[in-house]
Structure formats: C-alpha cells, structure tokens
mmCIF file of C-alpha atoms in Angstrom:
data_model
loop_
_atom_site.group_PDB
_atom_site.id
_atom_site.type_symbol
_atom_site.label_atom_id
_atom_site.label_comp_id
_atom_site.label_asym_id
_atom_site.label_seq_id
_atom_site.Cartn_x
_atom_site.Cartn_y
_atom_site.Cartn_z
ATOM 1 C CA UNK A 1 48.868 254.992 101.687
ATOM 2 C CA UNK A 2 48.766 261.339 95.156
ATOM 3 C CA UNK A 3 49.530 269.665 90.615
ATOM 4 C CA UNK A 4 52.620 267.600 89.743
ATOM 5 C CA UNK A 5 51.223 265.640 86.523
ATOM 6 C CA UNK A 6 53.847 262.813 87.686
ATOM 7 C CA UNK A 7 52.645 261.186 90.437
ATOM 8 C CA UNK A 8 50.171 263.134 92.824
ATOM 9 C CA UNK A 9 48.757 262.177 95.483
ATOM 10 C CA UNK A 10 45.545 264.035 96.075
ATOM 11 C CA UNK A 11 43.398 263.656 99.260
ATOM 12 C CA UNK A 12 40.139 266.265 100.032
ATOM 13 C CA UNK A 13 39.196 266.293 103.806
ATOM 14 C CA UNK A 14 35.420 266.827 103.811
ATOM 15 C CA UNK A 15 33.128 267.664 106.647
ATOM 16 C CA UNK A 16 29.719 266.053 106.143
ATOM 17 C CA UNK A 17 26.565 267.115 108.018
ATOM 18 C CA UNK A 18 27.136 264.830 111.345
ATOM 19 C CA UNK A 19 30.840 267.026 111.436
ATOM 20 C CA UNK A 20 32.789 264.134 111.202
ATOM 21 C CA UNK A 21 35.670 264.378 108.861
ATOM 22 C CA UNK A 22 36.230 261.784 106.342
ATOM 23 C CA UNK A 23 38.793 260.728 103.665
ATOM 24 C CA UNK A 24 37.818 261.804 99.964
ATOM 25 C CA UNK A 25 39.190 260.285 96.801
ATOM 26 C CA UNK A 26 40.158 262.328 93.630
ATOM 27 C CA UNK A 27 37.230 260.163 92.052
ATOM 28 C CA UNK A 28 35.006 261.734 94.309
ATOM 29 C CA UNK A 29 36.302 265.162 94.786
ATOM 30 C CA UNK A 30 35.049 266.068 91.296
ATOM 31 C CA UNK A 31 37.804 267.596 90.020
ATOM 32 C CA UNK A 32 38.990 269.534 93.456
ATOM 33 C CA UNK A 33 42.468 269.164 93.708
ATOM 34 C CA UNK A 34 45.768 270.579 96.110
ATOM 35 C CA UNK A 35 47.196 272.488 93.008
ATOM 36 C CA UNK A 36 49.305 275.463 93.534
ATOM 37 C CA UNK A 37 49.792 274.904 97.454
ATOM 38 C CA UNK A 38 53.161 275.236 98.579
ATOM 39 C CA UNK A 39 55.501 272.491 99.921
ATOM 40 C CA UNK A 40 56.933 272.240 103.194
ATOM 41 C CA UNK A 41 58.712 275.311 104.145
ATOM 42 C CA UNK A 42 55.855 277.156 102.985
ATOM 43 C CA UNK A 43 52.725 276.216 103.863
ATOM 44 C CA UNK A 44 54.885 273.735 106.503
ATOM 45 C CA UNK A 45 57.357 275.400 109.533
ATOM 46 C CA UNK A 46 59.528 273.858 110.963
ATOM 47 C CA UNK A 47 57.297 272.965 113.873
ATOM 48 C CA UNK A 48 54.414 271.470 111.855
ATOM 49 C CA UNK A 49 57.116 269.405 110.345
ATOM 50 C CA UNK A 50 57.803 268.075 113.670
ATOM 51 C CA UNK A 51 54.486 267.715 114.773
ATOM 52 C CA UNK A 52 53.564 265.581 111.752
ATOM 53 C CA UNK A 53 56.704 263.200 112.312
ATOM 54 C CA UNK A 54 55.737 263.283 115.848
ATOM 55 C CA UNK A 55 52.048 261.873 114.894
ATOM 56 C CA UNK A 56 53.207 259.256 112.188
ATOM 57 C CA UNK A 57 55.344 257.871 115.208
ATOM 58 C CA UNK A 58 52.228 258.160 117.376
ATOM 59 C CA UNK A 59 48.890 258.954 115.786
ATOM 60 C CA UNK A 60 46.876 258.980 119.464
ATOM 61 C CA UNK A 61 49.564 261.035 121.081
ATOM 62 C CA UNK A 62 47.860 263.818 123.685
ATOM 63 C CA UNK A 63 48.614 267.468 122.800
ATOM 64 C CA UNK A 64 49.874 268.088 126.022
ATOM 65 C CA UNK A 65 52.876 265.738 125.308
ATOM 66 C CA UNK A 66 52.916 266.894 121.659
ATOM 67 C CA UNK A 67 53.498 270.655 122.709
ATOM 68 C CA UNK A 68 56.106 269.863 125.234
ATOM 69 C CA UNK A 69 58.374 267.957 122.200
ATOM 70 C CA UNK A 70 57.739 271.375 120.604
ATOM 71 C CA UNK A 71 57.690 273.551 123.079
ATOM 72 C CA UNK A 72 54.226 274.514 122.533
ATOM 73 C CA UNK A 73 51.309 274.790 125.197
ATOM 74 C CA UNK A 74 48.814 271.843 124.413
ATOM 75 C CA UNK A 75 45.881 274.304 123.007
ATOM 76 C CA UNK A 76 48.626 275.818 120.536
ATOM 77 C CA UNK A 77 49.199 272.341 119.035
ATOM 78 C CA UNK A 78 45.541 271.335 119.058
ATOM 79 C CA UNK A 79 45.216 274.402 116.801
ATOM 80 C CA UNK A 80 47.969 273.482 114.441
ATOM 81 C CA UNK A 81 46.971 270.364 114.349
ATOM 82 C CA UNK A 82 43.349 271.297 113.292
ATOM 83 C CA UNK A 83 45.100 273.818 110.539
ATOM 84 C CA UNK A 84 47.061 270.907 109.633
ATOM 85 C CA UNK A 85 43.818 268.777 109.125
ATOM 86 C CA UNK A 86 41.700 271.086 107.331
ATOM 87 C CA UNK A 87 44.535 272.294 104.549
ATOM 88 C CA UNK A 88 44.728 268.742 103.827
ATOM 89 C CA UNK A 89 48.220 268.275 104.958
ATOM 90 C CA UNK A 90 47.520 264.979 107.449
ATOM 91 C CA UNK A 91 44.800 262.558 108.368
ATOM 92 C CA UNK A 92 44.915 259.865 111.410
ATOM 93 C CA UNK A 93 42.753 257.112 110.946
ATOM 94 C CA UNK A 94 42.303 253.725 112.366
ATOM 95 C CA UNK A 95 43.101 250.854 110.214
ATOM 96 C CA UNK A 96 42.414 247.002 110.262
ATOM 97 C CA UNK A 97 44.190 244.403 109.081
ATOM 98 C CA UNK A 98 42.334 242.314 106.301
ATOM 99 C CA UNK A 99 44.188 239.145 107.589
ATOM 100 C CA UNK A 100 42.269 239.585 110.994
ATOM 101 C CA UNK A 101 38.863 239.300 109.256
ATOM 102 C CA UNK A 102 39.287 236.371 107.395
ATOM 103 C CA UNK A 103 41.495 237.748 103.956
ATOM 104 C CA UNK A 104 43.932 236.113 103.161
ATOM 105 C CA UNK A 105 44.587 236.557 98.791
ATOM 106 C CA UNK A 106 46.582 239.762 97.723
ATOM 107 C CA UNK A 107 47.291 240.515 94.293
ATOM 108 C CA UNK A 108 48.256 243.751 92.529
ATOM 109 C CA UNK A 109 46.393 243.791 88.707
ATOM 110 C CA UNK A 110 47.829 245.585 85.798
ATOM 111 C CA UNK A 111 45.394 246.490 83.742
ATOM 112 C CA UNK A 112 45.225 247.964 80.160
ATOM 113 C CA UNK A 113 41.919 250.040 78.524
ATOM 114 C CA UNK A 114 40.514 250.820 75.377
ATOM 115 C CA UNK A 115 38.747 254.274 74.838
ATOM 116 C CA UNK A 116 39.244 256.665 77.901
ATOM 117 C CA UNK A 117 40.630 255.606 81.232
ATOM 118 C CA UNK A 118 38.858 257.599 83.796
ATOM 119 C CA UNK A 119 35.419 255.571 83.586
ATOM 120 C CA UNK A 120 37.257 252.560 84.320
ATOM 121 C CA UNK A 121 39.304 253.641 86.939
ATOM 122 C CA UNK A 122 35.864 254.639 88.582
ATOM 123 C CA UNK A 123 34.330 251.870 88.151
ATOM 124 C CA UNK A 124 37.079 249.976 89.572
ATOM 125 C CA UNK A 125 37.116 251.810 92.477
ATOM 126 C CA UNK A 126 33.769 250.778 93.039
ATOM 127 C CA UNK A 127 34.841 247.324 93.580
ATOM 128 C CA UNK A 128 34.254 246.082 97.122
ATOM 129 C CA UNK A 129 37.321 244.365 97.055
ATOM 130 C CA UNK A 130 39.747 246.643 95.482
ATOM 131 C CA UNK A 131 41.703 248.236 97.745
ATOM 132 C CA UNK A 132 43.652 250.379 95.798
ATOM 133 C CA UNK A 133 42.844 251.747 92.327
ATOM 134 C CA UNK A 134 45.884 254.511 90.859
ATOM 135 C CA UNK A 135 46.097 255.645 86.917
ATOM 136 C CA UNK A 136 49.771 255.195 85.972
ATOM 137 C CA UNK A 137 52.641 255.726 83.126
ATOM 138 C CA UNK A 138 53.761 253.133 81.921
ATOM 139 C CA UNK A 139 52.723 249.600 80.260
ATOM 140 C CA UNK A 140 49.588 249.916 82.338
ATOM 141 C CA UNK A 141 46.869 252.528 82.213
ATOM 142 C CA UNK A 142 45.255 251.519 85.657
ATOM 143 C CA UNK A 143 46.794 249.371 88.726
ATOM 144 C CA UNK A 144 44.195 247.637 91.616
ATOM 145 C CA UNK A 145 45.324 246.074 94.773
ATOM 146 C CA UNK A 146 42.838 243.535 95.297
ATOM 147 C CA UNK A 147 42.089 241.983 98.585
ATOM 148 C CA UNK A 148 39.762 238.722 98.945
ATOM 149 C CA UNK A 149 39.101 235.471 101.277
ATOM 150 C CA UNK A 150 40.922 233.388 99.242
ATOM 151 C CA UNK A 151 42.315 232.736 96.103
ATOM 152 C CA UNK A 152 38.788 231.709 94.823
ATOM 153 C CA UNK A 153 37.364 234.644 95.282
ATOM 154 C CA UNK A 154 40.319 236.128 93.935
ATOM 155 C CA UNK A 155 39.521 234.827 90.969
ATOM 156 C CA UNK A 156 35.859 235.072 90.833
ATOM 157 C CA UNK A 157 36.256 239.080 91.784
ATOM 158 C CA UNK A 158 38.614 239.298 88.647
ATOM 159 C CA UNK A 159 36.456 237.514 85.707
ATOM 160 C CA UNK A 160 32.904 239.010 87.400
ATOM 161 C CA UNK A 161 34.288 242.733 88.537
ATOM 162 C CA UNK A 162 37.371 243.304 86.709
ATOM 163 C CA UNK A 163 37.545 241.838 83.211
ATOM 164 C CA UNK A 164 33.374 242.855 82.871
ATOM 165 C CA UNK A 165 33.719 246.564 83.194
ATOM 166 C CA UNK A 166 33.304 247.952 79.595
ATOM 167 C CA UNK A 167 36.510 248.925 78.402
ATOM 168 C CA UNK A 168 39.293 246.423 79.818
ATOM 169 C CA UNK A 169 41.390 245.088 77.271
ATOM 170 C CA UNK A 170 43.851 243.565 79.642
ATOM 171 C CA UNK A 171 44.448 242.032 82.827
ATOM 172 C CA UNK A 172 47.360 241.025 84.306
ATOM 173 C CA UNK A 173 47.341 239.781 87.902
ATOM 174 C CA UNK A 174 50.228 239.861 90.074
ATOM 175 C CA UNK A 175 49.842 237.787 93.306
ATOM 176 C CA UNK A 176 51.687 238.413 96.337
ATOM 177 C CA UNK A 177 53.858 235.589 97.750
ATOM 178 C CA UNK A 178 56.038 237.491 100.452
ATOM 179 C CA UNK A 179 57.052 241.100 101.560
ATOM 180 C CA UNK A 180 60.338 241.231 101.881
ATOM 181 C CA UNK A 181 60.707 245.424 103.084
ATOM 182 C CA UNK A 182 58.043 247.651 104.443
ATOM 183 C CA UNK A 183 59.312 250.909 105.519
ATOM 184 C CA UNK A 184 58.430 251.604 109.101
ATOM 185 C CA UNK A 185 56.416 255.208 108.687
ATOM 186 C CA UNK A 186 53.660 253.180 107.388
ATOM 187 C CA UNK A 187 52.305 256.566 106.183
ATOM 188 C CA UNK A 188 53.029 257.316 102.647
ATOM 189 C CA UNK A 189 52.632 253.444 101.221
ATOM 190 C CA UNK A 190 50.015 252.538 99.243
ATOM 191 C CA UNK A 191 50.865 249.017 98.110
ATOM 192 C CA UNK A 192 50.516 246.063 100.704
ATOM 193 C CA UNK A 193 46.930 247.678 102.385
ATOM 194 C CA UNK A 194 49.302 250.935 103.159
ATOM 195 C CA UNK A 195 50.721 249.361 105.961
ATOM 196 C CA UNK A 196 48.065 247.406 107.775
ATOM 197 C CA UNK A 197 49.584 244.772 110.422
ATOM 198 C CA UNK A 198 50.039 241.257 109.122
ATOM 199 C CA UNK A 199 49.214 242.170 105.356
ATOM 200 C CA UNK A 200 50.225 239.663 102.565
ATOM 201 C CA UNK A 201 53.015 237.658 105.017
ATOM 202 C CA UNK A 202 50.358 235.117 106.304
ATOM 203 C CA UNK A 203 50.548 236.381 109.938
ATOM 204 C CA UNK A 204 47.686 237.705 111.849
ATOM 205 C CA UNK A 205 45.290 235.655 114.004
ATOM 206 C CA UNK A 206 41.353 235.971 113.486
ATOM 207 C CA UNK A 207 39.058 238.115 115.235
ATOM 208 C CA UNK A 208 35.634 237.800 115.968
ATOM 209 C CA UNK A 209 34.185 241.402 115.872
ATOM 210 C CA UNK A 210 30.838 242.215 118.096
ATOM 211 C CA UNK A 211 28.322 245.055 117.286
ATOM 212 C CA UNK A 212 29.892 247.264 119.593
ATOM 213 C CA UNK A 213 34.051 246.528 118.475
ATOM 214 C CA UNK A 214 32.297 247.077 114.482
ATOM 215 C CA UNK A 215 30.693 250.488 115.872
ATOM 216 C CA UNK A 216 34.255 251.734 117.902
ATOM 217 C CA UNK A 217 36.238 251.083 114.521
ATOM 218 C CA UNK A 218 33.958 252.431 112.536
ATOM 219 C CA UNK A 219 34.600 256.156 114.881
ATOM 220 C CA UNK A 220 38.399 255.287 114.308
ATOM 221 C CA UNK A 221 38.522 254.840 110.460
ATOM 222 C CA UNK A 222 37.003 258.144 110.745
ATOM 223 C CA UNK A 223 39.079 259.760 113.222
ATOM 224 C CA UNK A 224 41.859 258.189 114.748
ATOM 225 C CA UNK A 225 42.433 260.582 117.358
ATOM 226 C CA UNK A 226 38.623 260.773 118.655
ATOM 227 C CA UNK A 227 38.840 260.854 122.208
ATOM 228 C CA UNK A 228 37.618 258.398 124.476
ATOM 229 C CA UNK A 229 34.022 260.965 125.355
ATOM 230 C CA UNK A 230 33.885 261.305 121.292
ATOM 231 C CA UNK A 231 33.899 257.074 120.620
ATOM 232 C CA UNK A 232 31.470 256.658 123.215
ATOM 233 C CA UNK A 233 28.980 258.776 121.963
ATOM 234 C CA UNK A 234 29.501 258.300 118.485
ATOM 235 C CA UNK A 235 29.348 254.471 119.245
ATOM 236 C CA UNK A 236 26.805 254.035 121.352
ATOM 237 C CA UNK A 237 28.912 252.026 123.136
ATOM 238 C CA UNK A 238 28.977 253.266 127.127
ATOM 239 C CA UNK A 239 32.357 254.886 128.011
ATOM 240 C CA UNK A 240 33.768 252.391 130.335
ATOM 241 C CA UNK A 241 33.133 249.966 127.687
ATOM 242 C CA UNK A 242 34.410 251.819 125.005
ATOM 243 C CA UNK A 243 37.508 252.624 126.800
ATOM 244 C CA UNK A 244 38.512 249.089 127.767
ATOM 245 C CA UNK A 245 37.510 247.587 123.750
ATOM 246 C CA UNK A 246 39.448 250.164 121.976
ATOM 247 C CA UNK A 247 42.573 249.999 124.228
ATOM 248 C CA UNK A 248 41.912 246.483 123.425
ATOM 249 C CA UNK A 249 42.190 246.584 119.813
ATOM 250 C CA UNK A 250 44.782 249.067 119.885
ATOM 251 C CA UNK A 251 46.938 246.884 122.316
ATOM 252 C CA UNK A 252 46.522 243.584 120.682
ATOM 253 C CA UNK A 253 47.354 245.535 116.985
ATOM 254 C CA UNK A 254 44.247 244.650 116.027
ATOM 255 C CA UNK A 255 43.094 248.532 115.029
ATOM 256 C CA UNK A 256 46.632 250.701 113.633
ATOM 257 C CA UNK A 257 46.231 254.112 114.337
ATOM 258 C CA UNK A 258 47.502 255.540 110.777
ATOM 259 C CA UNK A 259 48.733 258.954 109.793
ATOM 260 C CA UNK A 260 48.485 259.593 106.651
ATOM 261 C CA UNK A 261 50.616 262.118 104.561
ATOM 262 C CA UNK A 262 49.806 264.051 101.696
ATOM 263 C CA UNK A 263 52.872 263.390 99.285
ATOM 264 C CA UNK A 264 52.102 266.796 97.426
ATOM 265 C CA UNK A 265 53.031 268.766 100.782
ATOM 266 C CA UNK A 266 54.716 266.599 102.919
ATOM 267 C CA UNK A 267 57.824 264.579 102.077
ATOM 268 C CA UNK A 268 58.103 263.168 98.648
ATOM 269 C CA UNK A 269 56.525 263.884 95.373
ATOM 270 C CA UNK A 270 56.660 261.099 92.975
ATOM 271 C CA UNK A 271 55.830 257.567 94.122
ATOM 272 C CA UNK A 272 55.801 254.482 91.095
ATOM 273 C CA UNK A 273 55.738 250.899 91.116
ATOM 274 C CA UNK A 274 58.821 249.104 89.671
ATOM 275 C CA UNK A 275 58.553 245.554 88.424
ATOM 276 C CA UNK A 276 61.989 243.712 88.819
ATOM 277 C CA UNK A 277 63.003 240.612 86.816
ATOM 278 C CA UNK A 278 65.719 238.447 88.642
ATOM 279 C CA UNK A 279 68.509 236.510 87.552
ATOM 280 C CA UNK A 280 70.049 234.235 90.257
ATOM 281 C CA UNK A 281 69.178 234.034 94.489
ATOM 282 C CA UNK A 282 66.593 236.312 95.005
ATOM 283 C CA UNK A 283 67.628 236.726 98.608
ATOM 284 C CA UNK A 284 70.585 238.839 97.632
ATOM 285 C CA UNK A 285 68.833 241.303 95.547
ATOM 286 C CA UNK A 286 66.593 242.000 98.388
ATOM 287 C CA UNK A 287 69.348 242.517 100.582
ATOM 288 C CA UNK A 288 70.569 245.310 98.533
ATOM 289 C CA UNK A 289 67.025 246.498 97.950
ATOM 290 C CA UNK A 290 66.488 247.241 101.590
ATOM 291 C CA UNK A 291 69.495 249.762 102.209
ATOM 292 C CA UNK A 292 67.998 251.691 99.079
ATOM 293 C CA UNK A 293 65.838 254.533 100.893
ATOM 294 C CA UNK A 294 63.680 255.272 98.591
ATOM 295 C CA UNK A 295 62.311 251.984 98.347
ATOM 296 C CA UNK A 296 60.194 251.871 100.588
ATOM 297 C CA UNK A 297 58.049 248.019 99.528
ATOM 298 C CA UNK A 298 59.269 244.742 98.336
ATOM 299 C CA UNK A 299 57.221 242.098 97.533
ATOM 300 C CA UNK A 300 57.719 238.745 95.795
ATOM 301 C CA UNK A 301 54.714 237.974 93.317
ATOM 302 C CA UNK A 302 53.303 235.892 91.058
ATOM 303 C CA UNK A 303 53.257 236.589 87.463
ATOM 304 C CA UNK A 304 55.847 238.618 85.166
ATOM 305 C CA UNK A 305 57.962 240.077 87.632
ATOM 306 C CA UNK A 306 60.191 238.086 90.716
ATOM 307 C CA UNK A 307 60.297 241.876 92.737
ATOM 308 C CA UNK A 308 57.651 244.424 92.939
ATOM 309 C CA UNK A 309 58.705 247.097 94.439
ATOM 310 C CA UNK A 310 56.727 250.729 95.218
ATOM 311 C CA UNK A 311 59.311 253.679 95.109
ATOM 312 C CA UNK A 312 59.062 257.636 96.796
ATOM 313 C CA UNK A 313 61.320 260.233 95.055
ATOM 314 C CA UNK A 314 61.872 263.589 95.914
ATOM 315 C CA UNK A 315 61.721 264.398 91.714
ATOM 316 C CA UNK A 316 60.910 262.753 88.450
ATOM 317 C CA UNK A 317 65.086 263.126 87.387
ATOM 318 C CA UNK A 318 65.951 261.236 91.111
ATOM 319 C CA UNK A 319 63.089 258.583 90.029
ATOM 320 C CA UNK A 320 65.032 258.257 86.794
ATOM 321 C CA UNK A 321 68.699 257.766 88.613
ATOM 322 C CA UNK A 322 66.742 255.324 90.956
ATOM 323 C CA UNK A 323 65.634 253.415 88.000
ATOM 324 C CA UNK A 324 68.465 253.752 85.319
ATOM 325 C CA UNK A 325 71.661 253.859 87.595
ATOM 326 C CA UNK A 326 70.910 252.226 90.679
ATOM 327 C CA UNK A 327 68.535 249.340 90.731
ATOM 328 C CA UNK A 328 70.352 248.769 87.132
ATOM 329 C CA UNK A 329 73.749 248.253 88.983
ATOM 330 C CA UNK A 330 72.429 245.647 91.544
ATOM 331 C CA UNK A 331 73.979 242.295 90.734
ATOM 332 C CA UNK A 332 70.637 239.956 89.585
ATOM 333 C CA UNK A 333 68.493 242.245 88.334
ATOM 334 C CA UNK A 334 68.190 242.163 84.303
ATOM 335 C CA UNK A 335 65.523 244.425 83.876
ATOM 336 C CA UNK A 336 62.740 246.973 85.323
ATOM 337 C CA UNK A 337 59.519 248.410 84.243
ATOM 338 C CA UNK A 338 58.353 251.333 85.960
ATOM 339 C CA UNK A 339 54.726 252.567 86.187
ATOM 340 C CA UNK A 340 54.774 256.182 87.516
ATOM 341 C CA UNK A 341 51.350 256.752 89.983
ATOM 342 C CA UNK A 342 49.464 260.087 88.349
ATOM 343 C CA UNK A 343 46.182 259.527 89.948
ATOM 344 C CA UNK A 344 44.869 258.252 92.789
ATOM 345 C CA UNK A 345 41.100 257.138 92.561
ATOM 346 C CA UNK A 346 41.097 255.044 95.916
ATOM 347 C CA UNK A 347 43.589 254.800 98.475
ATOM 348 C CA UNK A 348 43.987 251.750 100.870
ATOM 349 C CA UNK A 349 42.865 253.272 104.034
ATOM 350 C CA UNK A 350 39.249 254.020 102.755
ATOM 351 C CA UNK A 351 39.104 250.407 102.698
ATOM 352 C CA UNK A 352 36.722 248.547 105.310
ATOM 353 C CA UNK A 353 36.258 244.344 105.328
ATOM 354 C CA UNK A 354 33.848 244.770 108.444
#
C-alpha cells in the first residue's frame, strides 16, 4: 500500500542479522532504489504473474496448492516464490486494523515546505502516528495519512508533530468521513491504512491483545507466510498455542494477511491522489466513480475537497486522460487537483498501533 520520476513506488527487502526479512522505506534505503529492472514480461513470466495474483487472493496459500494452479511441483514454487521475494517483486505481511486497537481519527494532510523537502518528509515519517508519508506533484510537496485515538489527538499530533518540524509552511488536513470504493486486491493502495479491515468506515470491534497475540503479530508483520513451526519459535509462544491464536486472528479478520506489490514491476506505474470538488448529490458521482478501474479509493473528507480519490495508471498520458477527459465528463464534478506520488518515505503496512 512507489526509476519512473512520476510516481515510484520503491520497496528494499532487507535481511537483518536474526534472517528475518523486513519491509524498507526509500527513507531508509539510503538512496538504493529498483532502477533499471525490467517490468513484467521481463523480469516477470507468465507464471510468476500468476503466482503473484494467486498470493494477493491468498497470501497464506501452501505451495503445494500454489504449484498445482500452475502446474508446478510445490518445491518449484517455493523457489520462485523466494526469487520473487528477494528481487523485490512481492512481500506478504500481516496487517491490523487500527480500528481494532482503539483508532478511530483518519485524516490525510497536505502539506507545503520551505527550503528542501526531503528533511521533512523524514522527519515526518518519524511520526508515530503517520501512517503514510509520500513526496508529490502538485499543490503539495508532502502528503501524511495520519492515524490517532480520536480526533483530539488528531489534533494534538498535528500542532506538536506536524506544524513543529522546521520547515512546514502549510498544513492542510483532510479528515475522512466515509469510503465510498476500496478496490478488492487490497495490494497496491496506500491511502485508507492500504487496505486494513474496518479502516475509516467506523466498523471494527475492539480487541484486547495478550503478550503472546502482540508476539504472533509481531512474526506476521514480518512474514505473513511464516509457518506455524516458524511463529512458534519466533514467538515464544508453544505451537499448539500459537496455532489455535493465529487461526484465531486470521479467522475473526482481526490480522489481514497482505501481499504487497511493487508498482515499478508489477501492475501499474503511476499512482496520484485526486481531490474532487462536487456540485449536486454526491451519491451519484460515486456511482460513476466506482465503474472507473483505475480508481481504485474513494473517500468523503473534510476540508477542500467533497471526493478524494487515489488513482493507478498504467502511464503518465493515461493519468492525464483519467484526469482531463474522464473524471471531467462525470456530471457533478467541477473541478480536480491531482497530486502525482514520486516518493514514498513510509508506506502503510510498516505501520504498528500494538
């Protein structure tokens, strides 16, 4: 929920000493990046292709099933998948729902800097409670998805963490009231908590998390596909026990398994966010805003805009016809302002509230 200088999305797969793979930022990769690989087709057969819709469908799915929907023996697909992993092509991760621990305030924040941008983005992504942090085109330098308790601390995170990092100049916060669409691949996203049950619509009951559910999710934000053996001794947690909690969470859609794509080598290139004024029933430009494929969120907000929507393009000439022909001939909508993503500096699923 990225080297096109339009809107990449860049992910690094390290391996730190324990072994355990983990999901690095472009803030922290210093500069590494997944310039000059080669998009599917290339780098991607037909097979892998498969494989990876296969996984966004079901991220916990056993290789022996995966290889017979590709007519592969279950080692062969372990191996792909591993290839898969360590060219940076896919991650599977757990992922929690904020509203099930207690967060309940969403807001996206335009913001606008003086002097250089990267700092700030970095410092924003440093921000407990920002769950996404991207450098855009557009009337704003940096966007944040923030996620808090309430609207409160909504508030207190934006005058204390926000508006106090040197350089800010503006801030423009865009609360979420409703999402209207969320496409159902829940893999390439990044507004709305990229896809995290019961984000921003109010829905979601509480959990109370023990030691031992805190240490299980923990495994799963790392690896989503660790197997039962792997979550137990990475817990702590004995096996039996580990086995009944996590088909626990995973049953009650408390803990998503996620699979997450990297745009720059798998499925489309440029992602933006489009603000949408309305004139008229809001209803019915949403209705016409959910047959449009490449939208892929819709969200009601607070703010300057009625819609704001996040868009996936295959190329920065079909995000223009997107944008200037066909949002433009929806009946209701009198204007857009687009904010093209070129940097990623935090991505949603890094996030943890436990």
């Amino acid at each position: 929920m990225q080297t096109s200088r339009v809107a990449e999305v860049r992910y690094e797969i390290v391996a730190p000493p324990e072994g355990d793979h983990i999901l690095e930022t472009s803030s922290q990769s210093a500069g590494r990046s997944s310039r000059g690989r080669e998009a599917p087709g290339g780098l991607l057969d037909a097979v892998d292709q498969q494989l990876v819709k296969l996984l966004i469908a079901d991220g916990r799915a056993g290789y022996a099933d995966l290889g017979a929907r590709v007519e592969l023996s279950g080692d062969a697909v372990r191996e792909r998948l591993k290839r898969l992993i360590a060219d940076d092509v896919i991650h599977v991760i757990g992922s929690v729902s904020p509203t099930t621990v207690g967060l309940d305030s969403f807001a996206l924040v335009g913001i606008t800097v003086r002097g250089p941008v990267l700092p700030v983005a970095r410092a924003l992504a440093e921000i407990p409670e920002a769950d996404l942090v991207v450098q855009t085109t557009g009337m704003f330098d940096i966007i944040v998805e923030l996620v808090c308790r309430d609207d409160r601390e909504l508030l207190r995170v934006l005058d204390e963490s926000v508006r106090g990092i040197p350089g800010v100049l503006t801030c423009l916060a865009m609360q979420y009231l409703s999402v209207e669409k969320y496409a159902t691949e829940g893999s390439q996203q990044l507004l709305l908590g990229g896809g995290r049950p019961g984000t921003a619509t109010g829905a979601g009951a509480r959990e109370e998390f023990d030691d031992s559910d805190r240490a299980l999710i923990a495994v799963l934000q790392r690896d989503g596909r660790a197997s039962f053996k792997e979550l137990a001794e990475q817990s702590g947690v004995p096996y039996a026990s580990a086995r009944r909690r996590v088909l626990r969470l995973l049953e009650r859609d408390v803990v998503r398994i996620v699979t997450i794509t990297n745009q720059l080598l798998y499925g489309r290139r440029v992602q933006a966010g489009v603000g949408l004024r309305v004139q008229g029933p809001i209803p019915e430009v949403v209705h016409a805003l959910r047959e449009i494929d490449e939208v892929e969120v819709v969200a009601a907000t607070t703010g300057p805009y009625d819609l704001l929507l996040e868009v996936s393009c295959a190329s920065r000439a079909d995000l223009y016809h997107l944008t200037g022909t066909v949002l433009r001939q929806i009946t209701g909508i009198t204007s857009t302002e687009t904010f093209g993503y070129i940097d990623i500096h935090k991505l949603p699923y890094t996030w943890t509230a436990l």
